[in-house]
Coordinates of C-alpha atoms and ligand atoms in Angstrom, one line a residue:
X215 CA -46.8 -25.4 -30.6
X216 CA -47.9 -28.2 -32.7
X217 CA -50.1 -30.6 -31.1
X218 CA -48.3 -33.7 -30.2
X219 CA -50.8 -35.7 -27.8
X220 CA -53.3 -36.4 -30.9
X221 CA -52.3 -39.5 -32.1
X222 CA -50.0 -41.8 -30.7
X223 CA -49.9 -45.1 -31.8
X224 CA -47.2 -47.7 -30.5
X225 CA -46.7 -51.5 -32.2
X226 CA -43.9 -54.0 -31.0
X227 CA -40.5 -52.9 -31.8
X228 CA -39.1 -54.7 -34.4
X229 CA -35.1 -54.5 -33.3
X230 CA -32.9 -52.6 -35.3
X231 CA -30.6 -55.4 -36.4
X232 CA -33.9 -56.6 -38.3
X233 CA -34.0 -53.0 -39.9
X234 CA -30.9 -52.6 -40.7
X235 CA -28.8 -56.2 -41.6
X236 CA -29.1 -56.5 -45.4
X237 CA -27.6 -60.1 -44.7
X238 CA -30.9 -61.3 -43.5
X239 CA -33.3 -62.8 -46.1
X240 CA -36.4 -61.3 -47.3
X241 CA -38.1 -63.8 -46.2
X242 CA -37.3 -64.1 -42.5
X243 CA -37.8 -60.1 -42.2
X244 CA -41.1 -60.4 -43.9
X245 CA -42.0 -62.6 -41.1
X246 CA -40.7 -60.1 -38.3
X247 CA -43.6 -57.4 -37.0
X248 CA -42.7 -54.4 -38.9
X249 CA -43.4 -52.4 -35.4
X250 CA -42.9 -48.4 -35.1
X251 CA -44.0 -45.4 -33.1
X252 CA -46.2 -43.2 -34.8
X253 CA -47.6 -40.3 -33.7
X254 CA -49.1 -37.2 -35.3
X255 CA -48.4 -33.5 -35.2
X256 CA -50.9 -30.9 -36.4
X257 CA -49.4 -26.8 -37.4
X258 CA -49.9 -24.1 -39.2
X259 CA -46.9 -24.1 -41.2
X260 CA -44.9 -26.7 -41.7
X261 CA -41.0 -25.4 -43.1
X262 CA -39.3 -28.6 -44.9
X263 CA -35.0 -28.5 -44.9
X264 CA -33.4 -25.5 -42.4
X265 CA -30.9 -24.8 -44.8
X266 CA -30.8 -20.9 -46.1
X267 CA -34.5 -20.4 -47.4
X268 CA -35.8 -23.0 -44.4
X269 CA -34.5 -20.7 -41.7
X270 CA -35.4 -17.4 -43.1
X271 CA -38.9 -19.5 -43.8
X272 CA -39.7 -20.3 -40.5
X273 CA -38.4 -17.0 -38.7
X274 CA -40.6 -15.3 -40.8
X275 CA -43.8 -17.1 -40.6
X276 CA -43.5 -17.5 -36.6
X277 CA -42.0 -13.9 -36.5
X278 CA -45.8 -12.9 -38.0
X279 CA -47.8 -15.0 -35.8
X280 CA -48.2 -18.5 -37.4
X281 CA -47.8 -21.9 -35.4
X282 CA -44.5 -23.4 -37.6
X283 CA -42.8 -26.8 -37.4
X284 CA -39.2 -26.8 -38.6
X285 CA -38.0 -30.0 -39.8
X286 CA -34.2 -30.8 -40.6
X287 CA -32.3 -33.9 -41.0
X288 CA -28.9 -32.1 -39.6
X289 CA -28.8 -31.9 -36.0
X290 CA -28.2 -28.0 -36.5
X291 CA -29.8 -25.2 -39.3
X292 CA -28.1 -23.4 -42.0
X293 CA -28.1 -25.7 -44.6
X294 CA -25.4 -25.3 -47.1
X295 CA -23.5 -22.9 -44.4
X296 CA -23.3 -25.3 -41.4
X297 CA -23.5 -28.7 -43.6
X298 CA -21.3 -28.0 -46.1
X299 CA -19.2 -24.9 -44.6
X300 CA -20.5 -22.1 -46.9
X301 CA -19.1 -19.1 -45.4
X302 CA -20.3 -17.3 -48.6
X303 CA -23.5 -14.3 -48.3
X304 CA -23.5 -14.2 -51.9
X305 CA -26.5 -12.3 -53.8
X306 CA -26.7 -9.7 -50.9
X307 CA -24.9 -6.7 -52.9
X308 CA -24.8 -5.9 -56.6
X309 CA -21.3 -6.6 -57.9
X310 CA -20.7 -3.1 -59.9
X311 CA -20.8 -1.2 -56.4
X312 CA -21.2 -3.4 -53.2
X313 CA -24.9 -1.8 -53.0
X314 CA -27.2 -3.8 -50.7
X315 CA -29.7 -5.2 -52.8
X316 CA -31.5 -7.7 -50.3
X317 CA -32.7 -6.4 -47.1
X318 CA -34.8 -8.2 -44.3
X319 CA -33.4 -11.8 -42.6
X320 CA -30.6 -11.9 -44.6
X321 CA -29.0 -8.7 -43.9
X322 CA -30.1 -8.6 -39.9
X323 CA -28.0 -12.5 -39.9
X324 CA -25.0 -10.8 -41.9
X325 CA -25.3 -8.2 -39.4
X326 CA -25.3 -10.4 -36.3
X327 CA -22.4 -12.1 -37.7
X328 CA -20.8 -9.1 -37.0
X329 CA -19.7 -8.2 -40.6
X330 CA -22.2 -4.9 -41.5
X331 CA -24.6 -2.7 -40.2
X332 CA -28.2 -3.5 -39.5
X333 CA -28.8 -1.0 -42.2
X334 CA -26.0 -1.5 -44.2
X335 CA -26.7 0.2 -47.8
X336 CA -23.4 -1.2 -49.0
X337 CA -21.1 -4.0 -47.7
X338 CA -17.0 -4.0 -48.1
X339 CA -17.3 -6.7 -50.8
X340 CA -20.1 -7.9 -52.9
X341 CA -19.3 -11.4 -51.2
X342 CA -19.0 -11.0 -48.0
X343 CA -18.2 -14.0 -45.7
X344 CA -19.3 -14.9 -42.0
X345 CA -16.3 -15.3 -39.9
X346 CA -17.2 -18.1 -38.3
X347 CA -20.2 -21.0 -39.4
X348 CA -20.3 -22.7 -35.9
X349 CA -21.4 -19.7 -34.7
X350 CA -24.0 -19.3 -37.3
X351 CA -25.3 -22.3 -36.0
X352 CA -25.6 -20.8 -32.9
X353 CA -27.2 -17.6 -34.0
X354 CA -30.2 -19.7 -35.9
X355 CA -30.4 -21.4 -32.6
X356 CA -30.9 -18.2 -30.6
X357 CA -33.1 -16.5 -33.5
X358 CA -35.3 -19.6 -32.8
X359 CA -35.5 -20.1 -29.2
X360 CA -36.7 -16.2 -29.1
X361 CA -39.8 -17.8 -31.1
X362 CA -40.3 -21.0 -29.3
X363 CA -44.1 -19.5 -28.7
X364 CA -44.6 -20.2 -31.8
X365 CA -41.8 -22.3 -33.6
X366 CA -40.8 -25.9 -33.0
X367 CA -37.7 -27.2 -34.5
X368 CA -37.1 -31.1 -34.9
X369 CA -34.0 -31.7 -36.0
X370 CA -32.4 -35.2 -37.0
X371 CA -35.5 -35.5 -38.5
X372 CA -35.6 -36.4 -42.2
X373 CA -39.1 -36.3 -44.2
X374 CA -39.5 -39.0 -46.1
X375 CA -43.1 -38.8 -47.9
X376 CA -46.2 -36.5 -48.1
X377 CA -49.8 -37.4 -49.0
X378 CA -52.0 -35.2 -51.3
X379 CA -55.4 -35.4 -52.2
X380 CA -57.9 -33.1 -53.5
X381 CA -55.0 -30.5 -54.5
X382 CA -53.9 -30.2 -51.0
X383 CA -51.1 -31.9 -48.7
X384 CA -52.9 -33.6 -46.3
X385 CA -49.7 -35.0 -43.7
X386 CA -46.2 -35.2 -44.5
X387 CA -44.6 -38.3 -43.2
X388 CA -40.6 -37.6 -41.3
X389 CA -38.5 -39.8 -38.7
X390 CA -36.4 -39.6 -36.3
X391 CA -36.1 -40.7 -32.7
X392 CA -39.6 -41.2 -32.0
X393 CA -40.0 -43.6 -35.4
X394 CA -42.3 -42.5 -38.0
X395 CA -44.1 -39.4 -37.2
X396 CA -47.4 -38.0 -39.4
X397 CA -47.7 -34.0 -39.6
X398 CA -50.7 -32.7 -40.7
X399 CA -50.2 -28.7 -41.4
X400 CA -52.6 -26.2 -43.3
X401 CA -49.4 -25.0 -45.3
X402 CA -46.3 -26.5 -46.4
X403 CA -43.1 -24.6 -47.2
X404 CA -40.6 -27.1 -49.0
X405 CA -37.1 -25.8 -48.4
X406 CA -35.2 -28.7 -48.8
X407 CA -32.9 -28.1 -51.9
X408 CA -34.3 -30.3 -53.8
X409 CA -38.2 -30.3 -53.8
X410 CA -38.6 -33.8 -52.1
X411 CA -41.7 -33.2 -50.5
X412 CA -43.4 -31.1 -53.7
X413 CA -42.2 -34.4 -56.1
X414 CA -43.6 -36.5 -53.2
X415 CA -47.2 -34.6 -53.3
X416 CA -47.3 -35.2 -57.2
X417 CA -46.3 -30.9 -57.9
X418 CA -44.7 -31.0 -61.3
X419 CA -41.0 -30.5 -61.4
X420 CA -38.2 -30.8 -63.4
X421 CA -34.8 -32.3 -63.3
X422 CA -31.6 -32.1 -65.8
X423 CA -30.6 -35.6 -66.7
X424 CA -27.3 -33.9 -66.1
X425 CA -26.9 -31.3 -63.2
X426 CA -24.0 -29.5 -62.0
X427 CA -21.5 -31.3 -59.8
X428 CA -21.1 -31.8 -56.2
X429 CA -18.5 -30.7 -54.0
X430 CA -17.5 -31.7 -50.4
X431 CA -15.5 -28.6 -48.6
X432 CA -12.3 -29.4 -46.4
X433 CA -10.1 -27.7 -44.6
X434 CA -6.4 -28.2 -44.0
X435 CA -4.1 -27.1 -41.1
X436 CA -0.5 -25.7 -40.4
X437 CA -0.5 -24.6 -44.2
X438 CA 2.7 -22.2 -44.3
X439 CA 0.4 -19.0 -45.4
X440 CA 2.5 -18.0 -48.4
X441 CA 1.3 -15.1 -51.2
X442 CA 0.3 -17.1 -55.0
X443 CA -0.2 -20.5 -53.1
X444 CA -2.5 -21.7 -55.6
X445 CA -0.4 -21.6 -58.4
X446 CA 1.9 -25.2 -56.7
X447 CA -1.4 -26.4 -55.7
X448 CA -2.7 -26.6 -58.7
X449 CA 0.2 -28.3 -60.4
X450 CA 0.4 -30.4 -57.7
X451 CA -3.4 -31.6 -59.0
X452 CA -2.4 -32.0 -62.7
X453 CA 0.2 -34.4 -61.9
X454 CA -2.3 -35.9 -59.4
X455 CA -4.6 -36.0 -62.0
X456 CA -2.0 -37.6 -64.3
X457 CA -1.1 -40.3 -62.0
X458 CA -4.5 -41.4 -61.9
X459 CA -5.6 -40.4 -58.5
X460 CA -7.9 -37.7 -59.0
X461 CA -10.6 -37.9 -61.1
X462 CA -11.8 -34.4 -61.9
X463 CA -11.0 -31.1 -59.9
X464 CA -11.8 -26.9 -60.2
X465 CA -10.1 -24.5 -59.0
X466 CA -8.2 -25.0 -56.6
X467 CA -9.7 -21.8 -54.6
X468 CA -7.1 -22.1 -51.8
X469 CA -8.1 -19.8 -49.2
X470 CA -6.8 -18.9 -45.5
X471 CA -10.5 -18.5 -45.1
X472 CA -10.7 -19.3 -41.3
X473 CA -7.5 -19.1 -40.0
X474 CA -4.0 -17.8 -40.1
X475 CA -2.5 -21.3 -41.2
X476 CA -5.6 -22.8 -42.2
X477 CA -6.7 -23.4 -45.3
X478 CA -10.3 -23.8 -46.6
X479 CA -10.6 -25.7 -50.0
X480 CA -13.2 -26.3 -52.3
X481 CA -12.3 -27.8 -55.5
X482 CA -13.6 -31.0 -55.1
X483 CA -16.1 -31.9 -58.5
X484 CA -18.0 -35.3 -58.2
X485 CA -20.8 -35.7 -61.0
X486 CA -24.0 -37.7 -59.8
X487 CA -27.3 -37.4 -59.2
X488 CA -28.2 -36.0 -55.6
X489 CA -31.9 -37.6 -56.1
X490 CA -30.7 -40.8 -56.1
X491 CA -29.6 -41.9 -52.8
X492 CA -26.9 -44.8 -54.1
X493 CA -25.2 -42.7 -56.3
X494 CA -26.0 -39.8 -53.4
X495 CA -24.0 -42.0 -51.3
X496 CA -21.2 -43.1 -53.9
X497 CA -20.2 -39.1 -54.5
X498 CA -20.3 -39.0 -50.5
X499 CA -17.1 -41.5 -50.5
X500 CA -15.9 -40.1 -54.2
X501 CA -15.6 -36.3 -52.4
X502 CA -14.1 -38.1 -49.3
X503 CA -11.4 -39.9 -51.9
X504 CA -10.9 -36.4 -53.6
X505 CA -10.1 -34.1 -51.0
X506 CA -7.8 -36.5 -49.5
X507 CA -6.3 -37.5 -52.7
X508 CA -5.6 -33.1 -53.2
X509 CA -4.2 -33.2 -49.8
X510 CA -2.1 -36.1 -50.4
X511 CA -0.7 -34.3 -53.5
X512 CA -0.3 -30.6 -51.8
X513 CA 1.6 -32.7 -48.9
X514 CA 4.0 -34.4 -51.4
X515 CA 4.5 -31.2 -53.9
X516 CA 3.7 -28.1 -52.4
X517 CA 6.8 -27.0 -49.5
X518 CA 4.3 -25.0 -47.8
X519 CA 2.5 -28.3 -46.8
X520 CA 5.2 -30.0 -45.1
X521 CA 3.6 -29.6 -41.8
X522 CA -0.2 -29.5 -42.5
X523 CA -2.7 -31.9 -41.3
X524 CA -6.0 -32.8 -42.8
X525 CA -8.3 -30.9 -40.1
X526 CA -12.0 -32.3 -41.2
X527 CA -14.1 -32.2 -44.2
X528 CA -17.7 -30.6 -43.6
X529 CA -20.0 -33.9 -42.8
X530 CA -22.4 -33.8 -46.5
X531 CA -21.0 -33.0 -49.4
X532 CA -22.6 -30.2 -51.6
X533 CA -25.8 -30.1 -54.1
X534 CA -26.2 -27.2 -56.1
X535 CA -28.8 -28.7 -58.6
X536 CA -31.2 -31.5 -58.5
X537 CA -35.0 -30.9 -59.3
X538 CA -36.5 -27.4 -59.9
X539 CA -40.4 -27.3 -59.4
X540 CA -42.4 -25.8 -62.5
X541 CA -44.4 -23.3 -61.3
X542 CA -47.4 -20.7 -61.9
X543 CA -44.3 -19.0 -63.4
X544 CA -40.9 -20.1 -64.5
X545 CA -38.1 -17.6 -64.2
X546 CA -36.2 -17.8 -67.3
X547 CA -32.5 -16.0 -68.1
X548 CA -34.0 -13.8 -70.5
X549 CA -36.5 -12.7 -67.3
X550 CA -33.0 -12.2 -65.9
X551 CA -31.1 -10.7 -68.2
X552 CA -33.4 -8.0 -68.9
X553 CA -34.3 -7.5 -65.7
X554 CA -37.8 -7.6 -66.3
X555 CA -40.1 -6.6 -63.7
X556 CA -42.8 -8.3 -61.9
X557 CA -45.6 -6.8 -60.4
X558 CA -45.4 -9.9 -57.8
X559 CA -41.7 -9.0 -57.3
X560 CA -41.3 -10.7 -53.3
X561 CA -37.2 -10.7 -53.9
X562 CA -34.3 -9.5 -55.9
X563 CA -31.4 -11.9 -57.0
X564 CA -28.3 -10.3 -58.9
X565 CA -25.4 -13.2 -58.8
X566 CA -24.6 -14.3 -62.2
X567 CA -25.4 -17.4 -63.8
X568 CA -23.1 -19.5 -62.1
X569 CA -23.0 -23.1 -63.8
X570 CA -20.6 -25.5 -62.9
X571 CA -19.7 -28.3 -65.7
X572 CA -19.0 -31.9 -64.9
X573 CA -15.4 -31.8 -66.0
X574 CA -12.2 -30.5 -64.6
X575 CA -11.7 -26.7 -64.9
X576 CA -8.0 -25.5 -64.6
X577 CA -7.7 -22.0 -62.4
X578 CA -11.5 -21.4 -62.0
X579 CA -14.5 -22.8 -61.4
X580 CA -16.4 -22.5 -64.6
X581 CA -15.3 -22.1 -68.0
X582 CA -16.5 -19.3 -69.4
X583 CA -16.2 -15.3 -68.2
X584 CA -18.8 -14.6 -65.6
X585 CA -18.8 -11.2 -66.5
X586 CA -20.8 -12.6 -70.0
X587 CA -23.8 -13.6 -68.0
X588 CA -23.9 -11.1 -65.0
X589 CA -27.6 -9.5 -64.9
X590 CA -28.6 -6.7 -63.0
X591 CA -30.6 -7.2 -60.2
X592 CA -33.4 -8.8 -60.9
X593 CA -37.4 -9.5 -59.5
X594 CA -38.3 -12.5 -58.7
X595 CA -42.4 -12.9 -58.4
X596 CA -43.9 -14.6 -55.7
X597 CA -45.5 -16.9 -58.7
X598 CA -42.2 -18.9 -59.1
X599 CA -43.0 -20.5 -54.9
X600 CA -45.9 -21.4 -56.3
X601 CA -46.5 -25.0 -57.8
X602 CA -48.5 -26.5 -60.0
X603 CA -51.7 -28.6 -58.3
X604 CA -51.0 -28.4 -54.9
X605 CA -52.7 -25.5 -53.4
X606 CA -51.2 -25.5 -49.4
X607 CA -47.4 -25.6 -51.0
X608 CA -44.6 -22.7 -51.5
X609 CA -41.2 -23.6 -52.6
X610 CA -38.6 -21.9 -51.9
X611 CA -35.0 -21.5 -52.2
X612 CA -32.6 -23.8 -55.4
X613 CA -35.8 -25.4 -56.1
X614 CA -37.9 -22.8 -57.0
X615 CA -39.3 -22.0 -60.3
X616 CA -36.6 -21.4 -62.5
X617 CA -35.0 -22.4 -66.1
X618 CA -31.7 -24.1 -65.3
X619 CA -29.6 -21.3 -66.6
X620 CA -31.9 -18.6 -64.3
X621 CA -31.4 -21.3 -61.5
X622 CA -27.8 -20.7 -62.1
X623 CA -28.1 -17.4 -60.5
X624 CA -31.2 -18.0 -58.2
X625 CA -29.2 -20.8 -56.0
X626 CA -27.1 -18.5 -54.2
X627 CA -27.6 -18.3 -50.4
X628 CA -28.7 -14.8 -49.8
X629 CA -31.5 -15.5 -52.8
X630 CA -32.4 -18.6 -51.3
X631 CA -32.6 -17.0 -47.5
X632 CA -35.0 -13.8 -49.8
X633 CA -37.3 -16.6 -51.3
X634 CA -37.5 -18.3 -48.0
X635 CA -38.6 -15.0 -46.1
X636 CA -41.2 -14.3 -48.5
X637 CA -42.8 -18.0 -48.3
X638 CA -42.9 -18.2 -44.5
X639 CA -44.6 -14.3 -44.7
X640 CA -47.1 -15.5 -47.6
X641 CA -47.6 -18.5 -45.5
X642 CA -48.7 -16.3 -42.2
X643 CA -50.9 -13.7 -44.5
X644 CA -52.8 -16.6 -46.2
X645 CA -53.6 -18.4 -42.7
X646 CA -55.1 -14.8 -41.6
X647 CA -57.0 -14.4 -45.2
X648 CA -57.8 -17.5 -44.9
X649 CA -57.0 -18.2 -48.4
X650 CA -54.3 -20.7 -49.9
X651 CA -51.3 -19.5 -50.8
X652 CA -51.5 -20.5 -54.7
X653 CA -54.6 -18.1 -54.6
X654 CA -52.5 -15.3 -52.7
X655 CA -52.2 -12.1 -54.5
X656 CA -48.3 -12.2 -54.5
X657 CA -48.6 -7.9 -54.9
X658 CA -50.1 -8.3 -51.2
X659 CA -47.0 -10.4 -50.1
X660 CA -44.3 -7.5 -51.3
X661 CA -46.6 -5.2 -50.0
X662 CA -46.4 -6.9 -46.7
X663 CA -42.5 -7.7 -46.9
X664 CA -42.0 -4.1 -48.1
X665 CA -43.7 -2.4 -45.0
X666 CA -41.3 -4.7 -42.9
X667 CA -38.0 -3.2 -44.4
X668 CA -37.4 -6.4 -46.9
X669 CA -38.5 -7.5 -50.3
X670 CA -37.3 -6.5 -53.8
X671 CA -34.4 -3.4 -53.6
X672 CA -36.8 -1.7 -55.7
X673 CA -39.0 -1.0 -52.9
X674 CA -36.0 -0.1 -51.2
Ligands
FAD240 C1 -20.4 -26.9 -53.1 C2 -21.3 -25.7 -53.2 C3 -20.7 -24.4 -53.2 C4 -21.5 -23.3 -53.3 N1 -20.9 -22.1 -53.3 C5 -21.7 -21.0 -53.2 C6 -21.1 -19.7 -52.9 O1 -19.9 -19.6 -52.9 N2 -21.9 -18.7 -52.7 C7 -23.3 -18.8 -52.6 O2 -24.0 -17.9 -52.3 N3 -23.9 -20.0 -52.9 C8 -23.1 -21.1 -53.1 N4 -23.7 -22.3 -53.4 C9 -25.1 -22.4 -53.6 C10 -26.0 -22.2 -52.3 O3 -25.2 -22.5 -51.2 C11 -27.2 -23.1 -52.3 O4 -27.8 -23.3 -53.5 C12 -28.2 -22.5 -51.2 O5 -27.7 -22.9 -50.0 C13 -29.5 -23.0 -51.5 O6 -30.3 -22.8 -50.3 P1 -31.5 -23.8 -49.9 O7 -32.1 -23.3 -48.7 O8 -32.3 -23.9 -51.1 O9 -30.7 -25.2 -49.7 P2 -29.8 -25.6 -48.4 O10 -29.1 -24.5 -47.8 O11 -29.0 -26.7 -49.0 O12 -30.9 -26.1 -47.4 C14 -31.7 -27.3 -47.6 C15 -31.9 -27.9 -46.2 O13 -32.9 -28.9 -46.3 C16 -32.4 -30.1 -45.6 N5 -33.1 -31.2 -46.1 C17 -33.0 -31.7 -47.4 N6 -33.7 -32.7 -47.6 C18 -34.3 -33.0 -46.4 C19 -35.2 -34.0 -46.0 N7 -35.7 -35.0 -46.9 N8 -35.6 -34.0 -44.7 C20 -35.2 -33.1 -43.9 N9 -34.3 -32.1 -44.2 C21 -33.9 -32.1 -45.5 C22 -30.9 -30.0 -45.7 O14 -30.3 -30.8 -44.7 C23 -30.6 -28.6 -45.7 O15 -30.4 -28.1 -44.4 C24 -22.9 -23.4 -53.3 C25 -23.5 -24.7 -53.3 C26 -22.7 -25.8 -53.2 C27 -23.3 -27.1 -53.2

């Protein structure tokens, strides 16, 4: 456990109106005490984000052995899954024949979710869904509790800043309930989507001025559950459209995902950038406005609405883009699309480049064939978790390493979940070596992922 009692420094409390009430001048909150708590934690391995790469992160590291500190701002795990109600195991089998091509967490979660065999070697569909994501919640809770000896988990706990010096994180800065708490760990894992804590520690990363657009998931009740439903449903959004009240839209995938008469819809497409917390918050309300504005026009258009009620929209909407670290290596499409091997391979990815554009797209979600930029499964080396500079940081999951157009295809969940395994296990071996994991020999890491049944499908 990581060591709580070192520090704990208490000021006055400033009250939260103080905090919080834009209406109140600079200058009379300059004169306020800017009281907190602080106290400081020390680890082993710090995991940042306990989104798909996060949870498979920390399992992993505390699974070997290593004192880990989960941090998430949700009050639950599974990032995308849970947050944004991605039922979606996508990258876990190649596409021409439903052959399992990742192994390890991934597969023993898809398992527990009760849709394949611990030791699957293929899966009904190369997409398979979990039936249910509140009980994935509840699955990453159990799969930690049977490592409280050695992981922690804050949750409602968002990091806000890390301090490097001398090529090494020295604390990472979060808060939460007990104010503004320091953590001081030997390694750092940054899960959180979008590299927060690397671009915080001064690792070099990259960002499109443009990135793909965001998308908030709903669902809708007592929808009559009728065969071709998305045909009306997406008429019913080009007259929307037309009448001004819907800005852009994909799709619609209409699907009776969860339910008999229950449908779950993403087709929601709100351009912004996710880094930038105004315009983070203005495609909040924007995919709020959306999805009601498609439910409005199903309910007036579509006959098999009559009856349905808007059921909830997942509390964040989506990021599938934001900044992508630049690494010892970057993974490029052509890396991809040739399938080029690495002798570092620590995972396999096999989705296809899957870019969404910042316009409406009628009937699909992209527009252009998939089928044109579908690789074969494909390495990924252990060198694209490692950043630039900082020599106690991995990266893993959507912000990884990677071109945009390799990204594309690296971002799906089982990928992300792959990445995330292999950084908690480098994290573990390099604490034993004692050696940092940008010096890590990333042929040692397979070696150790391969000899627990994960890794790249080649070593399968
Ligand atoms: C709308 C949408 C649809 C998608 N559709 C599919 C699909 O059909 N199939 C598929 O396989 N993939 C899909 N993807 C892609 C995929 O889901 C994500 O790219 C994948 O989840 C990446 O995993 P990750 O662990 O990197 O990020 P996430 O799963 O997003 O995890 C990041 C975690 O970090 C936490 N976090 C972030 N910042 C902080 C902070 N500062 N402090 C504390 N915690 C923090 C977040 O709360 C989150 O839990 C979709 C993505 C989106 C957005």
């Amino acid at each position: 456990m990581p060591d709580v009692s070192q520090t704990r420094r208490r000021f006055m409390h400033a009250t939260a109106t103080v905090a919080a009430a834009s209406t109140i001048p600079a200058a009379m909150a300059n004169n306020e005490s800017t009281s907190r708590a602080k106290r400081t934690l020390t680890t082993d391995v710090l995991v940042c984000g306990g989104g798909c790469a996060g949870s498979a992160a920390a399992l992993s590291a505390a699974r070997r052995g290593a004192k880990v500190l989960l941090v998430e701002k949700a009050p639950f795990a599974g990032g995308i899954i849970t947050s944004v109600g991605l039922p979606y195991f996508d990258g876990i089998a190649n596409i021409r024949d439903n052959r399992v091509v990742v192994r390890g967490i991934p597969l023993e979660l898809l398992s527990k979710s009760g849709v394949c065999a611990a030791d699957a070697k293929k899966v009904a569909k190369h997409n398979p869904t979990i039936p249910n994501t509140f009980e994935f919640k509840r699955l990453l809770d159990q799969s930690f509790q049977e490592q409280s000896s050695n992981l922690t988990v804050l949750f409602n706990s968002f990091l806000c800043d890390a301090h490097a010096s001398g090529g090494r994180i020295q604390s990472v800065t979060l808060a939460n309930k007990d104010g503004l708490v320091t953590v001081q760990p030997k390694v750092v894992i940054d899960c959180t989507g979008d590299a927060d804590v690397a671009a915080w520690a001064g690792a070099p990363f990259e960002q499109n001025a443009e990135v793909q657009p965001l998308t908030l998931h709903f669902r809708v009740g007592n929808v009559k559950n009728e065969p071709n439903l998305s045909g009306p449903c997406r008429v019913a959004l080009e007259a929307a459209q037309k009448r001004g009240e819907l800005p852009f839209y994909y799709g619609p995938g209409v699907m009776f995902m969860f339910g008999k008469n229950e449908i779950y819809v993403h087709g929601v497409r709100v351009p912004a950038d996710p880094t930038n917390a105004a315009d983070l918050s203005r495609a909040e309300m924007q995919g709020r406005a959306d999805a009601h504005a498609m439910f409005r026009a199903w309910k007036r258009d579509v006959p098999a609405f009559a009856d349905s009620y808007f059921l909830e929209a997942y509390p964040w909407i989506g990021v599938r883009e934001s900044r992508r670290i630049i690494g010892q290596h970057v993974l490029s499409e052509e890396d991809l699309m040739t399938s080029r091997r690495f002798d570092d391979a620590i995972a396999t990815g096999c989705w296809y480049l899957d870019l969404h554009p910042n316009k409406t797209t009628i009937g699909s979600a992209n527009d252009f064939k998939p089928e044109k930029v579908q690789p074969e499964p494909y390495d990924i080396p252990y060198r694209s978790l490692v950043p630039q500079r900082i020599a106690n940081l991995l990266v893993a999951g959507r912000c990884h390493s990677a071109t945009r157009g390799a990204h594309a295809s690296t971002r799906v969940t089982v990928t992300a979940m792959a990445m995330g395994e292999a950084a908690g296990l480098a994290a573990a071996l390099s604490l034993e070596s004692n050696t940092e994991v940008a010096q890590l020999d990333g042929v040692k890491v397979r070696e150790a992922l391969s000899n627990q049944n994960a890794g790249p499908f080649t070593d399968n």
